Every structure is written in structure tokens, then in C-alpha cells.
Amino acid sequence: MSRLVVASNRTATPGEERAGGLAVALWDALAERGGGLWFGWSGETAERETRGVRVVTEDNVEFALADLTEAEHEGYYLGYANRALWPVFHYRIDLARFDDADWDAYAGVNRRFGRLLHQLLRREDLVWVHDYHFLLLGQELRNNGWQGPLGFFLHIPFPPSEVFSALPQHQRIARGLAEFDLLGFQTQRDVRNFCRYMVEQNGAEALPDGHLRAFGRTIRAEAFPIGIDAQEFRSFTEADEARRAVERVQRFIGDRALVIGADRMDYSKGLPQRLKAFGRLLDDYEDLRGRVNLLQIAPPSRETVGAYRDLREELDRLTGRVNGDYSDLDYSPVRYLARGYSREVLAGLYRLARVGLVTPLHDGMNLVAKEYVAAQDPEDPGVLVLSEFAGAAERMPTALLVNPHDIGGVADAIRRALEMSRDERVERWRALDAEVRTNDIAAWRRSFLGALERTVGGKE
Ligand code: GDG
């Protein structure tokens, strides 16, 4: 079996807790193949460029970590990746900042990292690059002479052609992406968007066998919906930490129904709309006042980016509005926590909540939706209210699907979820649970790597 080489902006560096699902998934992918190499940013910034990579080994996985300079961190990471690519890929051209210096830094880091990674590659390797930070890394590896298999997986949505072409450098990016043999996306919608973009804007040809002919290369774009380790997540609900958290929350909710949300504080997650919908629920349904609580966990992220600071202020204001209108001496409807909790605590609270609210405006997949399902009590499950614009919705049709922009519609879906009979809840949940357990994280990486291996030797 060929050696697996993974490249992602951040790695699961030895010594750090491998808490995220993705970190564990990629670690398992490497471990399952008897070891491999994981390349990425060390998380460190240095004033000036430090030479080469630091190699650390854990079990039989080698980590090759490269530092960024402060200027690279600003231009590549905070700049182009998070101020231009993230908003555009999430359909938010209005929030994007296009700065030539940021692009130069982005292209420069991909070039430098491509050189560093290429020096570590061996002939028989299978290379798997992740996400929007490294759109040009494949091309850089090719420029350095790499001819072996190259796979790419995009964790975030791929927007429609008209949106993507707003990026001033979109053609450079398209050219770079065409150097991968296999391009993995979260959903069929993303694959369709990508293929239409390549055909309309870059003269690509869609071949009858499903391949694309673009820039003189034959490539393949396919959906590989990411999943979670459902069994592990379910087991978290039994941890002591989960139990203690549940007790603390039960003390303040008493016999009221709990509605839960947990999201990185990001404008793609639809948090203002969600708070408005919860406010609307109390506006419209007098009988629910004093009978229901929203617990919203929202660990802040990317706080040095302006759009994220604005979001934080808006959430503070909206929470104040709903609580001001509907609190009583012994009740306040929204408990909003701008901080993170352990996965065990989250699992316990998901299980306690009658309703899981997952209402992003756009989201590659959204793992919280899957984790909420995995954490439920099979005998008495809660109801998932899910945005039709989360990748997860494509294969979770028995959730209550909502348009997150339709504030009244989301309020009505919460009401419907709160009133749903146990029979209906069980029936809907069973279908969701089967999906989450079948298409789990192991299935995801195996199907991607299987498809990548099949591309080997096929083409130039
Ligand atoms: C990107 C794409 C795609 C949340 N709060 C806490 C916490 N979380 C965990 C969740 C979940 C993870 O973080 C978030 O994953 P999501 O999928 O919801 O969203 P992104 O971070 O935006 O991830 C996304 C994903 O990549 C994978 O491809 O699904 O669409 O945007 O696991 O549980 N974890 C801890 N404390 C918290 O307070 N420990």
C-alpha cells in the first residue's frame, strides 16, 4: 500500500489534544495505513522566515511542520484565506476583501509550502490536500516535478459560477485546481457548481464518463460527504462531565423545554437569524413564553477579522432584545455563551435538548447536525431543525428542513418540533441515525482514498 501524505493548514500536532473530528479522522487514515506523513503549518509565526520544516514523529506518523512569518500569517491566513476565500465560498461577496498583497502572500505560501512538501515526497506516495488554504498546492507540487496522484478535498461549499467568478484571481485558482486528479466536495450541489463553473468560465469539457477535461488535463469531481464517529460521540453522553453539565442546565431550565445551538461564531452559521426566529417564536406563541429556553453555545473565532467582531456585537444586541422582552423574575429565555465547551459537555446537552437548531446560511456539511443526532436517546429522541443550505441536508431529509432566512418559518418549525409526537420523532430520528452511522467518518476517508487510488496510472 502506498504511503499516505496529508496536507492541511493545521495538523493534529503531537502533544495537542486531537479533539476535532477531522483531526482524528485524518490521524486514523494515516494510522490505518501503517503510518504516513502529515504536512502543515506549525501554528507558530516568526518575525522572519525560518528555514525548512520541523519533523516530529508520533507512533509511525511523521509530522512536517512549517512556520509562517508574521506577514504571511496576515496576508495568507487572515487575509486571502479568511477575508476573501471564506466569504466568497460561503456566497458572501459583500463581506469579501480583495487585496492584491493578500493574494501575493497566499500564492507565496502555497509556493513555499509546495517546495517544502515536495522535498519530502517519495515516488509511490498518495497525496491528499485539504481545504481552501491550499488551493494552489497541487500546482506547486507539479511545478516541482511531482507526477504522482494528487487528491483534494474542499470542506466548505463551492458556490455557483457567478459567485466564484467574483474572485479577481478565480482563473488562477481554477488552473491550480485542475492539477489535482480527484477533487472531493461535500455535496452534489457543490460538484454541480464546480463543474458548471469549469465549463462556463474555463472552457472545460464534461466527458460522458463523468470526468472533466480542463486545461489539458483529465480530472474528476465527486461528492464525498464527511461524517462523524457516531459511536464515539454517543459514548460521550455517558461521561461524568456530560452528566454534571446536564445537571447544571436542568437546575435552571426546570421543566421547560430546551432548544440548543452550538456553532463557531461565524457569519455563515446564521446566528442572528436564529436569535430572531427564537424571538419570533415567543412573539407569535404566547403560550410558549416561560415554557422554553434557547441555549446557544458560540465559541468566538477569527476575532481579528472585522466581520467577526461585527457579528459578536450583533449577537450581544439581539440576545439582549429577546431577553429584555420576555424575561421574568425567574426566567430568561436565551442563555447565550460566547465560549467553548468540551465535546462531552456538548454531547450531554444535545441529548437533553428537545430541539437541535442547526441553521447556517451556508455550510459545507455541518457536523453539529450529525452529532446532535448521534447523541439522542433512541427511545425518546429530540428533533433536528436543519437549514436546507447545510450540506448535511442533502442526505437528512427527515430533519425538519428550514430556510434560515425565513424567520417566521424557522419559528414555526421550532414550534412543530416542540409539539411533535414521540412516534413521529422516533421515526424521523431512526432515518437520520441510520445515515449518520452508515456514512460515518471512516466511510468518508475510505471512499475518498479508494477513488484517489483508482485514478493512479490512468492519465498524464
Ligand atoms: C468546516 C466546515 C464541515 C462546536 N462548538 C464547540 C465544538 N464544536 C465542534 C462541533 C463540531 C465542530 O466543532 C464544528 O464543525 P462544523 O462542521 O459544524 O463546522 P466548521 O468548524 O465550520 O467546519 C463544515 C467541517 O469543516 C468538516 O468538513 O462540516 O461545513 O465549515 O465537531 O462539535 N467543539 C468543542 N467545543 C465547543 O464549544 N470542543
Coordinates of C-alpha atoms and ligand atoms in Angstrom, one line a residue:
M1 CA 0.0 0.0 0.0
S2 CA 1.4 3.4 -0.9
R3 CA 2.3 5.9 1.8
L4 CA -0.4 8.5 2.5
V5 CA 0.7 12.1 2.7
V6 CA -1.9 14.6 4.1
A7 CA -1.5 18.3 3.8
S8 CA -3.8 20.7 5.7
N9 CA -3.3 24.2 7.1
R10 CA -3.4 22.9 10.6
T11 CA -2.3 19.4 11.7
A12 CA -3.0 17.4 14.8
T13 CA 0.4 18.2 16.2
P14 CA 1.7 15.7 18.7
G15 CA 1.0 16.8 22.3
E16 CA -2.1 18.7 21.3
E17 CA -5.4 17.1 22.1
R18 CA -6.9 15.6 18.9
A19 CA -10.4 16.9 19.7
G20 CA -11.8 17.8 16.3
G21 CA -13.5 15.1 14.3
L22 CA -11.3 15.9 11.3
A23 CA -8.1 15.7 13.2
V24 CA -9.0 12.3 14.4
A25 CA -10.2 11.2 11.0
L26 CA -7.0 12.0 9.3
W27 CA -4.9 10.6 12.1
D28 CA -6.9 7.3 11.7
A29 CA -6.4 7.4 8.0
L30 CA -2.7 7.6 8.5
A31 CA -2.6 5.0 11.3
E32 CA -4.8 2.6 9.3
R33 CA -2.2 2.5 6.5
G34 CA 0.6 1.8 8.9
G35 CA 1.8 5.4 9.1
G36 CA 2.4 8.3 6.8
L37 CA 3.2 11.9 6.6
W38 CA 1.2 14.9 7.7
F39 CA 2.3 18.3 6.4
G40 CA 1.0 21.7 7.6
W41 CA 1.5 25.0 9.4
S42 CA 3.1 24.6 12.8
G43 CA 0.8 27.2 14.3
E44 CA 3.8 29.4 15.0
T45 CA 4.7 32.7 13.5
A46 CA 8.2 34.0 13.3
E47 CA 9.4 37.5 12.5
R48 CA 11.5 36.3 9.7
E49 CA 11.3 33.1 7.5
T50 CA 12.6 30.1 9.3
R51 CA 14.2 27.5 7.1
G52 CA 12.6 24.2 6.3
V53 CA 10.3 22.1 8.3
R54 CA 10.3 20.7 11.8
V55 CA 9.7 16.9 11.7
V56 CA 8.2 15.3 14.7
T57 CA 7.2 11.6 14.9
E58 CA 4.4 10.1 16.8
D59 CA 3.8 6.3 16.5
N60 CA 4.5 5.9 12.9
V61 CA 3.1 9.2 11.7
E62 CA 5.6 11.9 10.7
F63 CA 4.5 15.5 11.1
A64 CA 6.3 18.0 9.0
L65 CA 5.6 21.5 10.3
A66 CA 6.5 24.8 8.7
D67 CA 6.3 28.2 10.4
L68 CA 4.7 31.2 8.8
T69 CA 6.2 34.7 9.0
E70 CA 4.0 37.3 10.6
A71 CA 3.5 38.9 7.2
E72 CA 2.5 35.6 5.7
H73 CA 0.1 34.9 8.6
E74 CA -1.5 38.3 8.0
G75 CA -1.7 38.1 4.2
Y76 CA -2.2 34.4 3.5
Y77 CA -4.2 33.2 6.5
L78 CA -6.1 36.2 7.9
G79 CA -6.1 38.0 4.6
Y80 CA -6.7 35.9 1.5
A81 CA -8.0 32.7 3.1
N82 CA -10.3 34.2 5.6
R83 CA -11.2 37.7 4.2
A84 CA -11.5 36.7 0.5
L85 CA -11.9 32.9 0.1
W86 CA -14.1 32.1 3.1
P87 CA -16.7 34.7 2.4
V88 CA -16.8 34.0 -1.4
F89 CA -17.1 30.3 -0.9
H90 CA -19.9 31.0 1.6
Y91 CA -21.8 33.1 -1.0
R92 CA -20.9 36.4 0.8
I93 CA -19.2 38.6 -1.8
D94 CA -20.4 41.6 0.2
L95 CA -18.1 40.6 3.0
A96 CA -15.0 39.8 0.9
R97 CA -12.0 42.0 0.8
F98 CA -9.9 41.6 -2.4
D99 CA -6.4 42.8 -1.8
D100 CA -3.5 42.1 -4.2
A101 CA -1.0 41.9 -1.4
D102 CA -3.1 39.3 0.3
W103 CA -3.2 37.3 -2.9
D104 CA 0.6 37.5 -3.3
A105 CA 1.0 36.3 0.2
Y106 CA -1.4 33.4 -0.4
A107 CA 0.3 32.4 -3.6
G108 CA 3.7 32.8 -1.9
V109 CA 2.8 30.5 1.0
N110 CA 1.4 27.8 -1.4
R111 CA 4.6 28.1 -3.4
R112 CA 6.9 27.9 -0.4
F113 CA 4.9 25.0 1.2
G114 CA 4.8 23.2 -2.2
R115 CA 8.6 23.3 -2.3
L116 CA 8.9 22.1 1.2
L117 CA 6.4 19.3 0.8
H118 CA 7.9 18.2 -2.5
Q119 CA 11.3 17.6 -0.8
L120 CA 9.6 15.1 1.5
L121 CA 7.7 13.1 -1.1
R122 CA 8.6 9.6 -2.3
R123 CA 7.8 8.1 -5.6
E124 CA 4.9 5.9 -4.5
D125 CA 3.1 8.4 -2.3
L126 CA -0.6 9.2 -2.4
V127 CA -1.0 12.9 -1.7
W128 CA -4.3 14.3 -0.2
V129 CA -4.5 18.1 0.2
H130 CA -7.2 19.7 2.3
D131 CA -9.3 22.8 2.0
Y132 CA -9.3 26.4 0.9
H133 CA -5.9 27.3 2.3
F134 CA -4.1 25.1 -0.2
L135 CA -5.9 25.6 -3.5
L136 CA -2.6 26.1 -5.3
L137 CA -0.6 23.5 -3.5
G138 CA -1.2 20.8 -6.1
Q139 CA 0.0 23.0 -8.9
E140 CA 3.1 23.9 -6.9
L141 CA 3.9 20.2 -6.3
R142 CA 3.5 19.7 -10.1
N143 CA 5.8 22.7 -10.8
N144 CA 8.4 21.0 -8.6
G145 CA 8.1 17.8 -10.7
W146 CA 5.5 15.7 -8.8
Q147 CA 3.8 13.3 -11.2
G148 CA 2.0 11.0 -8.7
P149 CA -1.6 11.0 -7.6
L150 CA -3.0 14.2 -6.1
G151 CA -6.3 14.5 -4.3
F152 CA -8.0 17.5 -2.9
F153 CA -11.0 17.8 -0.5
L154 CA -12.9 21.0 0.0
H155 CA -14.6 21.2 3.4
I156 CA -16.6 24.3 2.6
P157 CA -19.2 24.8 -0.1
F158 CA -18.3 25.5 -3.7
P159 CA -20.6 28.5 -4.7
P160 CA -22.3 29.0 -8.1
S161 CA -20.2 30.1 -11.0
E162 CA -21.4 33.7 -10.9
V163 CA -20.3 34.0 -7.2
F164 CA -17.0 32.2 -7.6
S165 CA -16.0 34.4 -10.6
A166 CA -16.2 37.4 -8.4
L167 CA -12.8 36.4 -7.1
P168 CA -10.3 38.5 -9.1
Q169 CA -7.9 35.6 -9.2
H170 CA -10.5 32.9 -9.9
Q171 CA -8.9 31.8 -13.1
R172 CA -5.5 31.3 -11.4
I173 CA -7.3 29.2 -8.8
A174 CA -9.1 27.1 -11.5
R175 CA -5.8 26.5 -13.2
G176 CA -4.4 25.3 -9.9
L177 CA -7.3 23.0 -9.1
A178 CA -7.0 21.3 -12.5
E179 CA -3.7 19.9 -11.4
F180 CA -5.4 17.6 -8.9
D181 CA -6.5 14.2 -10.2
L182 CA -9.5 14.0 -7.9
L183 CA -11.5 16.9 -6.4
G184 CA -13.7 15.9 -3.5
F185 CA -16.7 18.1 -2.4
Q186 CA -19.2 17.7 0.4
T187 CA -22.4 17.6 -1.7
Q188 CA -23.7 17.0 -5.2
R189 CA -24.7 20.7 -5.3
D190 CA -21.0 21.6 -4.8
V191 CA -19.9 19.2 -7.6
R192 CA -22.5 20.7 -9.9
N193 CA -21.5 24.3 -9.1
F194 CA -17.8 23.4 -9.7
C195 CA -18.4 21.6 -13.0
R196 CA -20.6 24.4 -14.3
Y197 CA -18.0 26.9 -13.3
M198 CA -15.2 25.0 -15.0
V199 CA -17.2 24.6 -18.2
E200 CA -18.6 28.1 -18.4
Q201 CA -15.6 30.1 -17.3
N202 CA -12.6 27.9 -18.2
G203 CA -13.8 26.1 -21.3
A204 CA -13.7 22.7 -19.7
E205 CA -15.4 19.8 -21.3
A206 CA -17.7 17.4 -19.4
L207 CA -16.8 13.9 -20.6
P208 CA -19.5 11.2 -20.9
D209 CA -17.8 9.1 -18.2
G210 CA -18.2 11.9 -15.6
H211 CA -14.6 13.2 -15.9
L212 CA -13.8 16.8 -16.8
R213 CA -11.3 17.8 -19.4
A214 CA -9.8 21.1 -18.3
F215 CA -6.5 22.9 -19.1
G216 CA -5.3 19.8 -21.0
R217 CA -5.8 17.5 -18.0
T218 CA -8.5 14.9 -17.2
I219 CA -9.8 15.3 -13.7
R220 CA -12.7 14.0 -11.6
A221 CA -15.0 15.9 -9.3
E222 CA -17.1 13.9 -6.9
A223 CA -19.1 14.3 -3.7
F224 CA -17.8 12.6 -0.5
P225 CA -20.0 13.8 2.3
I226 CA -18.0 13.9 5.5
G227 CA -19.3 12.2 8.6
I228 CA -18.5 11.7 12.3
D229 CA -17.5 8.8 14.6
A230 CA -21.1 8.3 15.7
Q231 CA -20.4 5.6 18.2
E232 CA -17.7 7.6 19.9
F233 CA -19.9 10.7 20.0
R234 CA -22.8 8.7 21.5
S235 CA -20.4 7.4 24.2
F236 CA -19.6 10.9 25.2
T237 CA -23.1 11.4 26.6
E238 CA -22.3 8.9 29.3
A239 CA -19.1 10.7 30.5
D240 CA -19.2 12.2 34.0
E241 CA -18.5 15.6 32.6
A242 CA -21.6 15.2 30.4
R243 CA -23.8 14.2 33.4
R244 CA -22.6 17.1 35.5
A245 CA -23.3 19.6 32.7
V246 CA -26.8 18.2 32.3
E247 CA -27.5 18.6 36.0
R248 CA -26.4 22.2 36.0
V249 CA -28.5 23.0 33.0
Q250 CA -31.5 21.1 34.4
R251 CA -31.3 23.3 37.5
F252 CA -32.0 26.4 35.5
I253 CA -34.5 25.1 33.0
G254 CA -36.6 23.2 35.4
D255 CA -39.5 21.6 33.4
R256 CA -39.1 24.0 30.5
A257 CA -38.2 22.6 27.0
L258 CA -34.6 23.1 25.9
V259 CA -33.6 24.2 22.4
I260 CA -29.9 24.0 21.7
G261 CA -27.5 25.5 19.2
A262 CA -23.7 25.1 19.1
D263 CA -21.6 26.8 16.4
R264 CA -18.3 28.5 15.9
M265 CA -19.1 32.2 16.0
D266 CA -19.1 32.7 12.2
Y267 CA -21.4 34.7 9.9
S268 CA -22.0 31.6 7.8
K269 CA -23.8 29.9 10.7
G270 CA -26.9 32.1 10.7
L271 CA -26.8 33.0 14.3
P272 CA -28.6 36.4 14.1
Q273 CA -31.4 34.9 12.1
R274 CA -31.6 32.1 14.6
L275 CA -32.0 34.5 17.6
K276 CA -34.6 36.4 15.6
A277 CA -36.5 33.3 14.9
F278 CA -36.5 32.3 18.6
G279 CA -37.7 35.9 19.4
R280 CA -40.4 35.4 16.8
L281 CA -41.5 32.1 18.4
L282 CA -42.1 34.0 21.7
D283 CA -43.7 36.9 19.8
D284 CA -46.1 34.7 18.0
Y285 CA -46.9 32.0 20.5
E286 CA -47.8 33.5 23.9
D287 CA -48.3 30.0 25.5
L288 CA -44.6 29.3 25.0
R289 CA -43.4 32.3 27.0
G290 CA -41.8 31.0 30.2
R291 CA -42.0 27.4 28.8
V292 CA -39.0 27.2 26.5
N293 CA -35.2 28.1 26.7
L294 CA -32.7 28.5 24.0
L295 CA -29.1 27.6 24.9
Q296 CA -26.7 28.9 22.3
I297 CA -23.0 28.0 22.6
A298 CA -20.9 30.0 20.3
P299 CA -17.1 29.9 20.8
P300 CA -15.6 33.0 19.2
S301 CA -13.3 32.5 16.2
R302 CA -11.1 34.7 13.9
E303 CA -11.6 37.7 16.2
T304 CA -9.1 39.8 14.4
V305 CA -11.2 39.8 11.3
G306 CA -13.7 42.8 11.3
A307 CA -16.8 40.9 10.1
Y308 CA -16.4 38.6 13.1
R309 CA -16.3 41.5 15.5
D310 CA -19.4 43.0 14.0
L311 CA -21.2 39.6 14.4
R312 CA -20.3 39.4 18.0
E313 CA -21.8 42.9 18.6
E314 CA -25.0 41.9 16.8
L315 CA -25.4 38.8 18.8
D316 CA -25.0 40.6 22.1
R317 CA -27.7 43.1 21.0
L318 CA -30.2 40.5 19.7
T319 CA -29.8 38.4 22.8
G320 CA -30.5 41.5 24.9
R321 CA -33.6 42.2 22.9
V322 CA -35.2 38.8 23.3
N323 CA -34.2 38.6 27.0
G324 CA -35.4 42.1 27.7
D325 CA -38.8 41.5 26.1
Y326 CA -39.5 38.1 27.6
S327 CA -37.5 37.6 30.8
D328 CA -39.3 37.4 34.1
L329 CA -38.1 37.3 37.7
D330 CA -37.3 33.7 37.4
Y331 CA -36.9 33.2 33.7
S332 CA -34.8 34.5 30.8
P333 CA -35.4 32.8 27.5
V334 CA -31.9 32.9 25.9
R335 CA -28.8 31.7 27.5
Y336 CA -26.0 32.7 25.2
L337 CA -22.5 31.5 25.9
A338 CA -19.7 33.1 23.9
R339 CA -17.2 30.3 24.8
G340 CA -16.4 26.7 24.0
Y341 CA -17.1 23.5 26.0
S342 CA -15.7 20.0 25.8
R343 CA -17.3 17.5 23.4
E344 CA -18.5 15.5 26.3
V345 CA -20.4 18.5 27.6
L346 CA -21.9 19.2 24.2
A347 CA -23.0 15.6 23.8
G348 CA -24.7 15.6 27.1
L349 CA -26.6 18.8 26.4
Y350 CA -27.6 17.7 22.9
R351 CA -29.2 14.7 24.4
L352 CA -31.1 16.8 26.9
A353 CA -32.4 19.3 24.3
R354 CA -35.8 18.6 22.7
V355 CA -34.7 20.5 19.6
G356 CA -31.4 20.9 17.9
L357 CA -31.2 24.1 15.9
V358 CA -28.7 24.0 13.0
T359 CA -29.5 26.9 10.7
P360 CA -26.4 28.0 8.8
L361 CA -26.9 30.3 5.8
H362 CA -24.4 28.1 4.0
D363 CA -22.2 25.3 5.4
G364 CA -20.0 22.7 3.7
M365 CA -21.5 19.9 5.7
N366 CA -22.1 20.9 9.4
L367 CA -21.1 18.2 11.8
V368 CA -23.1 19.6 14.7
A369 CA -26.2 18.3 12.9
K370 CA -24.8 14.8 12.8
E371 CA -23.5 15.0 16.4
Y372 CA -27.0 16.1 17.6
V373 CA -28.5 13.0 16.0
A374 CA -25.8 10.7 17.4
A375 CA -26.4 11.9 20.9
Q376 CA -30.1 11.3 21.1
D377 CA -31.9 8.7 23.3
P378 CA -33.4 6.2 20.7
E379 CA -36.5 5.8 22.9
D380 CA -37.2 9.5 23.2
P381 CA -35.2 11.5 20.6
G382 CA -35.2 15.2 20.1
V383 CA -35.9 16.9 16.7
L384 CA -33.3 18.3 14.4
V385 CA -34.3 21.6 12.7
L386 CA -31.9 21.9 9.9
S387 CA -31.1 24.5 7.3
E388 CA -31.7 23.4 3.7
F389 CA -28.4 25.2 2.9
A390 CA -26.2 23.0 5.2
G391 CA -24.5 20.2 3.2
A392 CA -25.9 17.8 5.7
A393 CA -29.5 18.5 4.5
E394 CA -28.8 16.7 1.2
R395 CA -28.9 13.3 3.0
M396 CA -31.0 14.1 6.0
P397 CA -34.5 14.7 4.5
T398 CA -36.3 13.6 7.7
A399 CA -35.0 16.5 9.7
L400 CA -37.3 19.5 9.8
L401 CA -35.7 21.4 6.9
V402 CA -36.0 25.2 7.0
N403 CA -34.9 28.2 5.1
P404 CA -32.8 30.1 7.7
H405 CA -33.8 33.5 6.1
D406 CA -37.4 32.8 6.7
I407 CA -37.7 33.9 10.3
G408 CA -41.3 33.0 10.7
G409 CA -40.8 29.6 9.0
V410 CA -38.0 28.7 11.5
A411 CA -40.1 29.9 14.4
D412 CA -42.9 27.6 13.2
A413 CA -40.6 24.7 12.7
I414 CA -39.4 25.1 16.3
R415 CA -43.0 25.1 17.5
R416 CA -43.7 22.0 15.4
A417 CA -40.7 20.2 16.8
L418 CA -41.7 21.0 20.4
E419 CA -45.2 19.6 19.7
M420 CA -44.2 16.5 17.7
S421 CA -45.5 13.1 18.9
R422 CA -43.0 10.6 20.2
D423 CA -43.8 8.2 17.3
E424 CA -43.0 10.8 14.7
R425 CA -39.9 11.8 16.5
V426 CA -38.7 8.2 16.7
E427 CA -39.5 7.6 13.0
R428 CA -37.7 10.7 11.8
W429 CA -34.7 10.1 14.0
R430 CA -34.2 6.5 13.0
A431 CA -33.7 7.5 9.4
L432 CA -31.2 10.2 10.4
D433 CA -29.4 7.9 12.8
A434 CA -29.0 5.3 10.1
E435 CA -27.5 7.9 7.7
V436 CA -25.1 9.2 10.4
R437 CA -23.9 5.7 11.4
T438 CA -23.6 4.4 7.8
N439 CA -21.9 7.3 6.3
D440 CA -19.5 8.0 9.1
I441 CA -16.0 9.4 9.1
A442 CA -14.3 6.1 8.3
A443 CA -16.6 5.6 5.3
W444 CA -15.7 9.1 4.1
R445 CA -12.0 8.7 4.2
R446 CA -12.1 5.2 2.7
S447 CA -14.3 6.2 -0.2
F448 CA -12.1 9.2 -0.9
L449 CA -8.8 7.3 -0.8
G450 CA -10.3 4.4 -2.7
A451 CA -11.4 6.8 -5.5
L452 CA -7.9 8.5 -5.4
E453 CA -6.2 5.2 -5.7
R454 CA -8.3 4.3 -8.7
T455 CA -7.0 7.4 -10.5
V456 CA -3.4 6.2 -10.3
G457 CA -1.8 5.5 -13.6
G458 CA -4.9 6.4 -15.6
K459 CA -3.8 9.8 -17.0
E460 CA -1.0 12.2 -17.7
Ligands
GDG1 C1 -15.7 23.1 8.5 C2 -16.9 23.4 7.5 C3 -17.7 21.0 7.7 C4 -18.5 23.4 18.3 N1 -18.5 24.1 19.5 C5 -17.6 23.5 20.2 C6 -17.1 22.4 19.5 N2 -17.6 22.4 18.3 C7 -17.3 21.4 17.3 C8 -18.5 20.7 16.8 C9 -18.1 20.2 15.5 C10 -17.0 21.2 15.1 O1 -16.7 21.9 16.2 C11 -17.6 22.1 14.1 O2 -17.8 21.5 12.9 P1 -18.8 22.1 11.8 O3 -18.9 21.0 10.7 O4 -20.1 22.3 12.4 O5 -18.2 23.5 11.3 P2 -16.8 24.1 10.9 O6 -15.9 24.3 12.0 O7 -17.2 25.4 10.2 O8 -16.1 23.1 9.9 C12 -18.1 22.4 7.8 C13 -16.4 20.7 8.5 O9 -15.4 21.7 8.2 C14 -15.8 19.3 8.2 O10 -15.6 19.1 6.9 O11 -18.7 20.2 8.1 O12 -19.2 22.7 6.9 O13 -17.3 24.7 7.7 O14 -17.5 18.9 15.7 O15 -18.9 19.8 17.8 N3 -16.1 21.6 19.9 C15 -15.7 21.8 21.2 N4 -16.2 22.9 22.0 C16 -17.2 23.7 21.5 O16 -17.7 24.6 22.2 N5 -14.8 21.0 21.8

